[in-house]
Coordinates of C-alpha atoms in Angstrom, one line a residue:
X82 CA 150.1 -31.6 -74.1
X83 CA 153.0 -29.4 -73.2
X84 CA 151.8 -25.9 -74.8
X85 CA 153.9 -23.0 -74.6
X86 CA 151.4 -21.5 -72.0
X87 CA 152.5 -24.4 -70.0
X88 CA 156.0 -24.5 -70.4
X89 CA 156.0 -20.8 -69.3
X90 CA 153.5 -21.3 -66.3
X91 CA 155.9 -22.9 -63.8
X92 CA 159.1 -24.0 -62.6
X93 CA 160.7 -26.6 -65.1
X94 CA 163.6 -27.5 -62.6
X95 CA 161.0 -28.2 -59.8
X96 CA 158.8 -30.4 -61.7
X97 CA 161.8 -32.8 -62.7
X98 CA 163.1 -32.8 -59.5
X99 CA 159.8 -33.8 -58.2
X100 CA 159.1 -36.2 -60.8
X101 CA 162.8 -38.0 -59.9
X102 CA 162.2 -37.7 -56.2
X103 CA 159.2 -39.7 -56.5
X104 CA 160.3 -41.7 -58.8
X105 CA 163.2 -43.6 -57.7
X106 CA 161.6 -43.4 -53.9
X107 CA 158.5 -45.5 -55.6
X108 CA 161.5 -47.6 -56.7
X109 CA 162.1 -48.8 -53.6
X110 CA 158.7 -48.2 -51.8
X111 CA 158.0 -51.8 -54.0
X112 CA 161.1 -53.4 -54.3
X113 CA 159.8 -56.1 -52.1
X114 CA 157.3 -57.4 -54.0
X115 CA 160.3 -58.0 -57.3
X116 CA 162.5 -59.4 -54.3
X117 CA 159.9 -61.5 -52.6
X118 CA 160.3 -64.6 -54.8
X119 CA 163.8 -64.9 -53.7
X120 CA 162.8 -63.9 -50.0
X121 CA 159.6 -66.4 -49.6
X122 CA 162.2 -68.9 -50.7
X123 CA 164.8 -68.4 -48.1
X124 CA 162.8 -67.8 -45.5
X125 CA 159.6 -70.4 -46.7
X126 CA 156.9 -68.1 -46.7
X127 CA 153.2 -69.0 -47.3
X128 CA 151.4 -66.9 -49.9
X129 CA 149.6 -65.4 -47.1
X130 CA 153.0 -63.9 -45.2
X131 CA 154.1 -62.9 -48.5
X132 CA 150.9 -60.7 -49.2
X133 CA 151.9 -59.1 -46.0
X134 CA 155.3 -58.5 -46.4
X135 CA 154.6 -56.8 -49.7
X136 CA 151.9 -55.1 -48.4
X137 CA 153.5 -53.7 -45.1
X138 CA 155.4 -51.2 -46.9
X139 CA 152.1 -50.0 -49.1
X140 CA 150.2 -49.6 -45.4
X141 CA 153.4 -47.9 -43.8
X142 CA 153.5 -45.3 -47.0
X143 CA 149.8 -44.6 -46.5
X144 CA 150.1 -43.5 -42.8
X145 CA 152.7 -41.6 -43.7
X146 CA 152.0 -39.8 -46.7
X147 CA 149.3 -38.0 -43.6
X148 CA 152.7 -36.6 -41.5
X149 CA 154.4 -35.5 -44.7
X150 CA 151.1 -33.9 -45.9
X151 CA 150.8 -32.0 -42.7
X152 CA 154.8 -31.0 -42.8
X153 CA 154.5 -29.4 -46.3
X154 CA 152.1 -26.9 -44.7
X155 CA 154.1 -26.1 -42.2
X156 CA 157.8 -25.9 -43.3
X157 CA 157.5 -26.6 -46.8
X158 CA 158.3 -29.4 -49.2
X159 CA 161.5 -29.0 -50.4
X160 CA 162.9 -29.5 -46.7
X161 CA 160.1 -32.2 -46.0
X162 CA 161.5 -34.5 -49.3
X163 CA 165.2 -34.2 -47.8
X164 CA 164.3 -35.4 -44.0
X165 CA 162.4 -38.3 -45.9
X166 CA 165.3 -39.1 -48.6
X167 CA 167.9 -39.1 -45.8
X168 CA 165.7 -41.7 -44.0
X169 CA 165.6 -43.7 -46.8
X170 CA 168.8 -43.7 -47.5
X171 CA 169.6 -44.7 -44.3
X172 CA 167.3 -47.7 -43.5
X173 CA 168.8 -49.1 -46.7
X174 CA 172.5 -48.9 -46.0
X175 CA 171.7 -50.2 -42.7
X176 CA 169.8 -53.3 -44.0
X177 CA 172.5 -53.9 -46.4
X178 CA 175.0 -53.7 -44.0
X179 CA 173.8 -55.5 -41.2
X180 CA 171.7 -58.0 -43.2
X181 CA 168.2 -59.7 -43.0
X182 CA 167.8 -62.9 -41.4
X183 CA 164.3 -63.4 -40.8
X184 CA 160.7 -62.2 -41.6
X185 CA 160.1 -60.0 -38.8
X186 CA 163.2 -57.5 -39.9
X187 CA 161.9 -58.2 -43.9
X188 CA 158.9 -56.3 -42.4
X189 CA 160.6 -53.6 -39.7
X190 CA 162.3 -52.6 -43.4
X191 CA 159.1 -53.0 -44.9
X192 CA 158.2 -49.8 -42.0
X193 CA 161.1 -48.0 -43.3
X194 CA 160.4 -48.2 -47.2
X195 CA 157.3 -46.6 -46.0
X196 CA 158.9 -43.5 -45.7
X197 CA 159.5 -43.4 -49.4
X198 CA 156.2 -44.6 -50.7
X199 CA 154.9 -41.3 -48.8
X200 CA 157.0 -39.0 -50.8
X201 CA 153.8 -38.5 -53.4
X202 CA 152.7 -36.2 -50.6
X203 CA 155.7 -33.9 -51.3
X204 CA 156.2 -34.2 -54.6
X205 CA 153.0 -33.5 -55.7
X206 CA 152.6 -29.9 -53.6
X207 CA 156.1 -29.0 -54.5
X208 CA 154.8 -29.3 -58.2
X209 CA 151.6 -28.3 -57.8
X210 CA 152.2 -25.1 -55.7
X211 CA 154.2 -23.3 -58.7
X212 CA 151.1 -24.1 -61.4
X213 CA 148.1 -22.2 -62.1
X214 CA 144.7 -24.0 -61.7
X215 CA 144.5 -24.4 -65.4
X216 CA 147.3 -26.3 -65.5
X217 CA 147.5 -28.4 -62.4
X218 CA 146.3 -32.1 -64.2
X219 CA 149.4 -32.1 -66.5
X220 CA 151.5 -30.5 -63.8
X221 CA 150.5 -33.4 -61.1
X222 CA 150.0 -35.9 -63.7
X223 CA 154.2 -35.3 -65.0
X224 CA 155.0 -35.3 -61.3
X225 CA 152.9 -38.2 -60.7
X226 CA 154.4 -40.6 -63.3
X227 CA 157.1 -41.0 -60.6
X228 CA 154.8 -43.8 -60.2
X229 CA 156.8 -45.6 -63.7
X230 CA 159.7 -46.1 -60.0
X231 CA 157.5 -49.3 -59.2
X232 CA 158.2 -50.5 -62.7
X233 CA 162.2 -50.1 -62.4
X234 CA 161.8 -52.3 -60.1
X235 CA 160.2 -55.0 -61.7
X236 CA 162.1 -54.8 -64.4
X237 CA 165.4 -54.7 -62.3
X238 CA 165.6 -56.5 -58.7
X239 CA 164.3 -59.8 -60.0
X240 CA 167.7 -60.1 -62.9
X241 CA 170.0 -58.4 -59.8
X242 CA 168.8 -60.3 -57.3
X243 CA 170.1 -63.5 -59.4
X244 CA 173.0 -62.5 -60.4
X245 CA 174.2 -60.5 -56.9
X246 CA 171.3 -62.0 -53.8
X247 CA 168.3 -60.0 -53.2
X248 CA 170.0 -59.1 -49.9
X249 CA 173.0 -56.5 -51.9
X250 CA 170.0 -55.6 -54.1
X251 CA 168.6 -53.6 -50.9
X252 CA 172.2 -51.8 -51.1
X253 CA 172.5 -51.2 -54.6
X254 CA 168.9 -49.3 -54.5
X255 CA 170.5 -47.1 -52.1
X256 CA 172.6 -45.9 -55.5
X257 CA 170.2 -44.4 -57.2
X258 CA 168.2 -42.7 -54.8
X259 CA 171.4 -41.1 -53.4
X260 CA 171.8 -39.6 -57.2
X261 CA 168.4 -38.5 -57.4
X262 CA 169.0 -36.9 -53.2
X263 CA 171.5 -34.9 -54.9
X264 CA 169.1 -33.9 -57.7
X265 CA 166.9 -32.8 -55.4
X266 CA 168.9 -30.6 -53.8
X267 CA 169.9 -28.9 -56.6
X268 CA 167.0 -28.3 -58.7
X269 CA 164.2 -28.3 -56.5
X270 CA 162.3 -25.4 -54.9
X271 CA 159.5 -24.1 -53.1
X272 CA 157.2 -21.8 -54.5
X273 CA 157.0 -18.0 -53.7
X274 CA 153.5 -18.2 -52.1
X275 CA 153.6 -20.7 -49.3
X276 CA 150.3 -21.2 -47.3
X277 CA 150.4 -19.7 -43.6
X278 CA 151.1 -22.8 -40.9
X279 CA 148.4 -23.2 -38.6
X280 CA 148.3 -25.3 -35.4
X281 CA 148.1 -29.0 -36.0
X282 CA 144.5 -29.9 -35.3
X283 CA 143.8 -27.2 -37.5
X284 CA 144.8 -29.1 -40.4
X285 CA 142.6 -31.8 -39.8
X286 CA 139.5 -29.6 -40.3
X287 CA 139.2 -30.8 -43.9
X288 CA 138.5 -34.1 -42.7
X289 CA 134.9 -32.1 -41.8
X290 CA 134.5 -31.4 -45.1
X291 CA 132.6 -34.3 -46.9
X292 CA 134.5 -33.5 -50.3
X293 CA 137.4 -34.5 -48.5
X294 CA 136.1 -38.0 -47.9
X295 CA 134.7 -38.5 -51.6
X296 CA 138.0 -37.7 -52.9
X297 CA 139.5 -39.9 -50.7
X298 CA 137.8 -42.8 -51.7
X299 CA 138.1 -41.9 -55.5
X300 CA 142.1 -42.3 -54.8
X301 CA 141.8 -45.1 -53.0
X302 CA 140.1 -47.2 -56.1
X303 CA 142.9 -45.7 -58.9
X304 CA 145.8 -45.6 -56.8
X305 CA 144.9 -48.6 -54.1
X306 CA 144.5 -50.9 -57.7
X307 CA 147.7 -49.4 -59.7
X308 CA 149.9 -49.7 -56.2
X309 CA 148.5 -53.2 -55.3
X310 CA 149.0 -54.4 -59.1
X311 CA 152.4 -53.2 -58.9
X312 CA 153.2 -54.9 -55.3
X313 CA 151.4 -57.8 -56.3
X314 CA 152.1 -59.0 -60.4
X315 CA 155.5 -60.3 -60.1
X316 CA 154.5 -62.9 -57.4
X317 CA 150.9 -63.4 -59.6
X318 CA 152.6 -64.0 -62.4
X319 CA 155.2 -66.7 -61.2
X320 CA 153.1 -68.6 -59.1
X321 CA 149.7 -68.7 -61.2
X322 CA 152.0 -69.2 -64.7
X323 CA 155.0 -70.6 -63.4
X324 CA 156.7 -67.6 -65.1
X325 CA 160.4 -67.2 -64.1
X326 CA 161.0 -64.1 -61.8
X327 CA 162.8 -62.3 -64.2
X328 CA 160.4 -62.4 -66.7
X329 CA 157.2 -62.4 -64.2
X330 CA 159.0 -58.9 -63.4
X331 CA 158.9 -58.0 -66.6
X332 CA 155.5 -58.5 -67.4
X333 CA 154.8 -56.7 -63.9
X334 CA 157.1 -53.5 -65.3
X335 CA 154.6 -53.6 -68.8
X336 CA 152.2 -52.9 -66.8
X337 CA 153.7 -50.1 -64.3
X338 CA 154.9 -48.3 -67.2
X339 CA 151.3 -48.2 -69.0
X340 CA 150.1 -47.0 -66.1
X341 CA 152.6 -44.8 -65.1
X342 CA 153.1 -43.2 -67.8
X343 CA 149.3 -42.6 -68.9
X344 CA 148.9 -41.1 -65.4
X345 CA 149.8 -37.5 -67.4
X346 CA 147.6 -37.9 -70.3
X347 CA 144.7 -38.4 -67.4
X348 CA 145.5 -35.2 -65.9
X349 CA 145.7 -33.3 -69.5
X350 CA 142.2 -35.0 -70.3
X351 CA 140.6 -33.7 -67.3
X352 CA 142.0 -30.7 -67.9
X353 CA 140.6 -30.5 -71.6
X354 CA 137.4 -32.9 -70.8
X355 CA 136.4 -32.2 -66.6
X356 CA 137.8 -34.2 -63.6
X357 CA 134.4 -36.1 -63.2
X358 CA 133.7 -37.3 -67.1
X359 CA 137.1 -38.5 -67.0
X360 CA 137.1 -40.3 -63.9
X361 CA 133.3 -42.0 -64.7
X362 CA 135.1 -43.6 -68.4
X363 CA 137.8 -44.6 -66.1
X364 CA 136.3 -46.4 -63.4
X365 CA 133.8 -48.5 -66.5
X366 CA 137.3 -49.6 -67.8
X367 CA 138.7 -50.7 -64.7
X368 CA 136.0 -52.7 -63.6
X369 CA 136.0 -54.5 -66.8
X370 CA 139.7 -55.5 -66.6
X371 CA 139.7 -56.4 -63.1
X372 CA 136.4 -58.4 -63.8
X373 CA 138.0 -60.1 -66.5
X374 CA 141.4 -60.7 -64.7
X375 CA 139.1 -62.6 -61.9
X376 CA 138.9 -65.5 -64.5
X377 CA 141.5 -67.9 -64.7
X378 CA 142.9 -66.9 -68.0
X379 CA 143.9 -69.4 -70.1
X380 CA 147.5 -68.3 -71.0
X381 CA 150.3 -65.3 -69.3
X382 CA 150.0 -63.0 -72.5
X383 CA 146.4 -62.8 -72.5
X384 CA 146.7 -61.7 -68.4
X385 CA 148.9 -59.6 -69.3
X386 CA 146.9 -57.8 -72.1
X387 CA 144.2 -57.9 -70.1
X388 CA 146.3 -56.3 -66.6
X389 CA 147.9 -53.8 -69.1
X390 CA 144.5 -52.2 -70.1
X391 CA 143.3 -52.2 -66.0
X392 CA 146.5 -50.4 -65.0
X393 CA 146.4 -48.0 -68.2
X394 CA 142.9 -46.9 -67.0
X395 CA 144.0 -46.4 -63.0
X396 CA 146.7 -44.5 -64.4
X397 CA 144.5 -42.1 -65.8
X398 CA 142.3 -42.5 -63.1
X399 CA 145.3 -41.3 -60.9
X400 CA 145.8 -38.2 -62.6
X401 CA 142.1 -36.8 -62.8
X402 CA 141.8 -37.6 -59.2
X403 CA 144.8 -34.7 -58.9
X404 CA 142.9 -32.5 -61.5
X405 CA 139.6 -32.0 -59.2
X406 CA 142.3 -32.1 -55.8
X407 CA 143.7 -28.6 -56.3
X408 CA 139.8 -27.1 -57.7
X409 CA 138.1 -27.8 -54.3
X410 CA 141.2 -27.7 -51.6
X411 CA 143.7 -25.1 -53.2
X412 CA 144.7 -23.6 -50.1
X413 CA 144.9 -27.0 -48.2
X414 CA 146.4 -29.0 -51.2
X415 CA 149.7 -30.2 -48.8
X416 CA 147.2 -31.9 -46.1
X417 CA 145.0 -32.8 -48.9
X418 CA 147.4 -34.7 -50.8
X419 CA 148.5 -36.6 -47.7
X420 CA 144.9 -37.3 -46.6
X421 CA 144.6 -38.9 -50.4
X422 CA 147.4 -40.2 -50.8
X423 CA 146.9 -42.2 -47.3
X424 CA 143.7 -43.9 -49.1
X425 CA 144.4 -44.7 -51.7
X426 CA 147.8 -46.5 -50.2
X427 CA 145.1 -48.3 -47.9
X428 CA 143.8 -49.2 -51.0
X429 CA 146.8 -50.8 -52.8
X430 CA 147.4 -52.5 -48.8
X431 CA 144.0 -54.1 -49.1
X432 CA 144.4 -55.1 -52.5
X433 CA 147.9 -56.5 -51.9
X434 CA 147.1 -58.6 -48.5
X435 CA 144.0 -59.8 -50.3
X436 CA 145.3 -61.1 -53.4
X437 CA 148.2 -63.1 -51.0
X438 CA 144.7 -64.1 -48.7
X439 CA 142.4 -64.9 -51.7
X440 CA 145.2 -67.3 -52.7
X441 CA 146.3 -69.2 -49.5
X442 CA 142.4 -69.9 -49.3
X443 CA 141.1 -70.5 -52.7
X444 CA 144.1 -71.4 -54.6
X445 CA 143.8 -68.7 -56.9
X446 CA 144.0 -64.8 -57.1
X447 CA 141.0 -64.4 -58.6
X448 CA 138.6 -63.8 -55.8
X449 CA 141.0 -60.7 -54.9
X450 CA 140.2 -58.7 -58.4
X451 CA 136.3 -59.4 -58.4
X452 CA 136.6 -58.0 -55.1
X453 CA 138.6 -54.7 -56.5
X454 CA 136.5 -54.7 -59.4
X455 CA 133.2 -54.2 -56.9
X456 CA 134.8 -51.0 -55.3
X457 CA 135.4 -49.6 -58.9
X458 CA 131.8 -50.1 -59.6
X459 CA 130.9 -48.5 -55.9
X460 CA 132.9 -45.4 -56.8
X461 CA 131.5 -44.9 -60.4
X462 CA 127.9 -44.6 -58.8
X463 CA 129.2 -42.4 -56.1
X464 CA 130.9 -40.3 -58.4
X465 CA 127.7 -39.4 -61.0
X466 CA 125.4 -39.0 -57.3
X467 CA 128.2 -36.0 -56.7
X468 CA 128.6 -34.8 -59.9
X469 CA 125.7 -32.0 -59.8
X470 CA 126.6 -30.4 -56.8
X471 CA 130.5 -30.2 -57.5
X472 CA 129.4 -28.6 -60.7
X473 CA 127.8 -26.1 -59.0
X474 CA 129.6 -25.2 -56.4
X475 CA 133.4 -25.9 -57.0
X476 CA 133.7 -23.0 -59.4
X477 CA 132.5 -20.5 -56.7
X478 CA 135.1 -21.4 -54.0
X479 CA 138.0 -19.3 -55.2
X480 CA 136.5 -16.1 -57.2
X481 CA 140.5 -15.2 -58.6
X482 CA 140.9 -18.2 -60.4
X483 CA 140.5 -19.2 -63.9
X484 CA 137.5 -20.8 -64.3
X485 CA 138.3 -24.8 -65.2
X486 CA 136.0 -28.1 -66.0
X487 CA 135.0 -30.1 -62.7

């Protein structure tokens, strides 16, 4: 996938840095959901209250990732990522140092690591902004595996949180991210061509565009089921197969990785194959998994298997979203990612809250992935009614660029 033509298109530094920035912020934009074993049982939490908690920081990211969209277009992502890492870095010293002593302040931080679940609308314009059209589904798909941060995780906070309390696990995350702040600083930098800033309402003109909207929901299936997996599994997994929290949060970072880390192949695919074909196989998988994981499997390794192939197909779902992003909004991509990125982080807040919901009522999860499943169904047929007329039309929009597959 990584050509020489690509290797010499763009800014190698930046796309790391990106890549890292989102990557350990995704870390702790979760870090709830490996912690909230421990915290339902110190603070006796029913599975509803813990479907919040978890998904309070998904919701938070999604308004957010709107604000940072709009502050890329106007003073550029590089300085946009360090007002949002120093945030970050803040609200988790602060919670460490002070301490958490009941569920309302679990969720005021769960506000706070909102701020870092919306850095995906800065590190995907910071990456995107220094790659040709051609390019820009491996470019975003790289940048995007930040997403792999949910899996550190779960493969992490559950094992610390024994040994040390989940409470110094908020600290030590602080660690990390302050590494990957200086990173940033370093290595990251904004592109030579930055889009003019217009007044504020101004960027919300997209949102008359109906494109805008059907891209929107797309995200909102991939991303809304990869995030709300990732939020979700460790809890699923210890209290539907009495798994221990370490290893639940194992199983939970199997499945963030696949689907993190297929997020790029997605993007190349696109790239190679069109935006929409890619998207259509993508969606068919996905509603098969999460179909299948709506039955109460018989045994933890065959949900697993069966999570692992849903989350490897809205990873790749992830990155052909980004493929078509750039084709129709190139000169809006900074709002555009935000306005995305805001769905589908609704998305992964309505599959999170349900899941906790579809369990306090029924018993079981199940319910909450039929339900998941359905939308990925809804966006397949809305994706082959657009098909035709994006076809047609998307390739006209910006005459100087390379003509690409839609």
């Amino acid at each position: 996938m990584l050509s020489r033509e690509f290797l010499k298109a763009g800014h190698a530094p930046t796309l790391f840095a990106a890549f890292l920035y989102f990557d350990l912020s995704f870390m702790v934009w979760v870090i709830l959901g490996p912690l909230g074993v421990a915290i339902a049982k110190d603070f006796n939490l029913d599975p509803a209250q813990k479907g919040l908690m978890v998904a309070v920081p998904v919701l938070a990211g999604a308004v957010l990732r709107l604000v940072n969209g709009v502050l890329v277009d106007r003073i550029g992502p590089k300085k946009t990522g360090i007002i949002g890492q120093l945030i970050v870095l803040a609200g988790l010293v602060t919670a460490w140092a002070v301490g958490l002593h009941n569920y309302q302040q679990i969720l005021a931080l769960g506000l706070v690591l909102g701020v870092a679940g919306a850095s995906f609308a800065v590190a995907l314009p910071l990456a995107s902004r220094w790659y040709p059209q051609e390019h820009q589904g491996l470019a975003l798909g790289i940048a995007g595996a930040g997403n792999s941060g949910t899996a550190l995780a779960a493969l992490f906070a559950p094992a610390l949180a024994k040994t040390f309390g989940w409470q110094n696990v908020i600290g030590l995350a602080a660690i990390p991210l302050a590494f990957a702040f200086v990173a940033y600083l370093v290595l990251a930098k904004d592109a030579p061509e930055q889009p003019a800033p217009k007044k504020l309402a101004e960027y919300l003109d997209v949102l008359k565009v109906p494109d805008a909207w059907w891209l929107m929901l797309l995200y909102g299936v991939t991303f809304g089921g990869f995030v709300g997996l990732a939020s979700s599994l460790t809890m699923y997994f210890n209290s539907e197969y009495g798994l221990d929290p370490v290893i639940a949060g194992f199983f939970t970072a199997a499945c963030v990785f696949a689907g993190s880390f297929i997020r790029p192949v997605g993007g190349a695919l696109a790239d190679r194959y069109g935006g929409v074909r890619t998207l259509g196989v993508v969606y068919v998988l996905a509603a098969i998994g999460l179909t299948v994981a709506g039955f109460q499997l018989p045994s933890a390794g065959l949900a697993l298997a069966v999570l692992l192939f849903a989350m490897l197909a809205l990873g790749a779902g992830n990155g052909a979203v980004f493929q078509l992003a750039p084709q129709r909004f190139r000169n809006e991509i900074g709002v555009m990612t935000g306005l995305i990125g805001m769905t589908g982080g609704i998305g992964g807040f309505y599959l999170a809250s349900t899941l906790g919901l579809a369990k306090k009522m029924t018993g079981s999860y199940q319910s909450g992935f039929i339900g998941f499943a359905l939308l990925a169904v809804f966006a397949l047929i809305a994706l082959f009614s657009l098909k035709a007329r994006w076809r047609a039309v998307w390739p006209t929009l910006h005459g100087d660029a390379a003509p690409v597959r839609v």
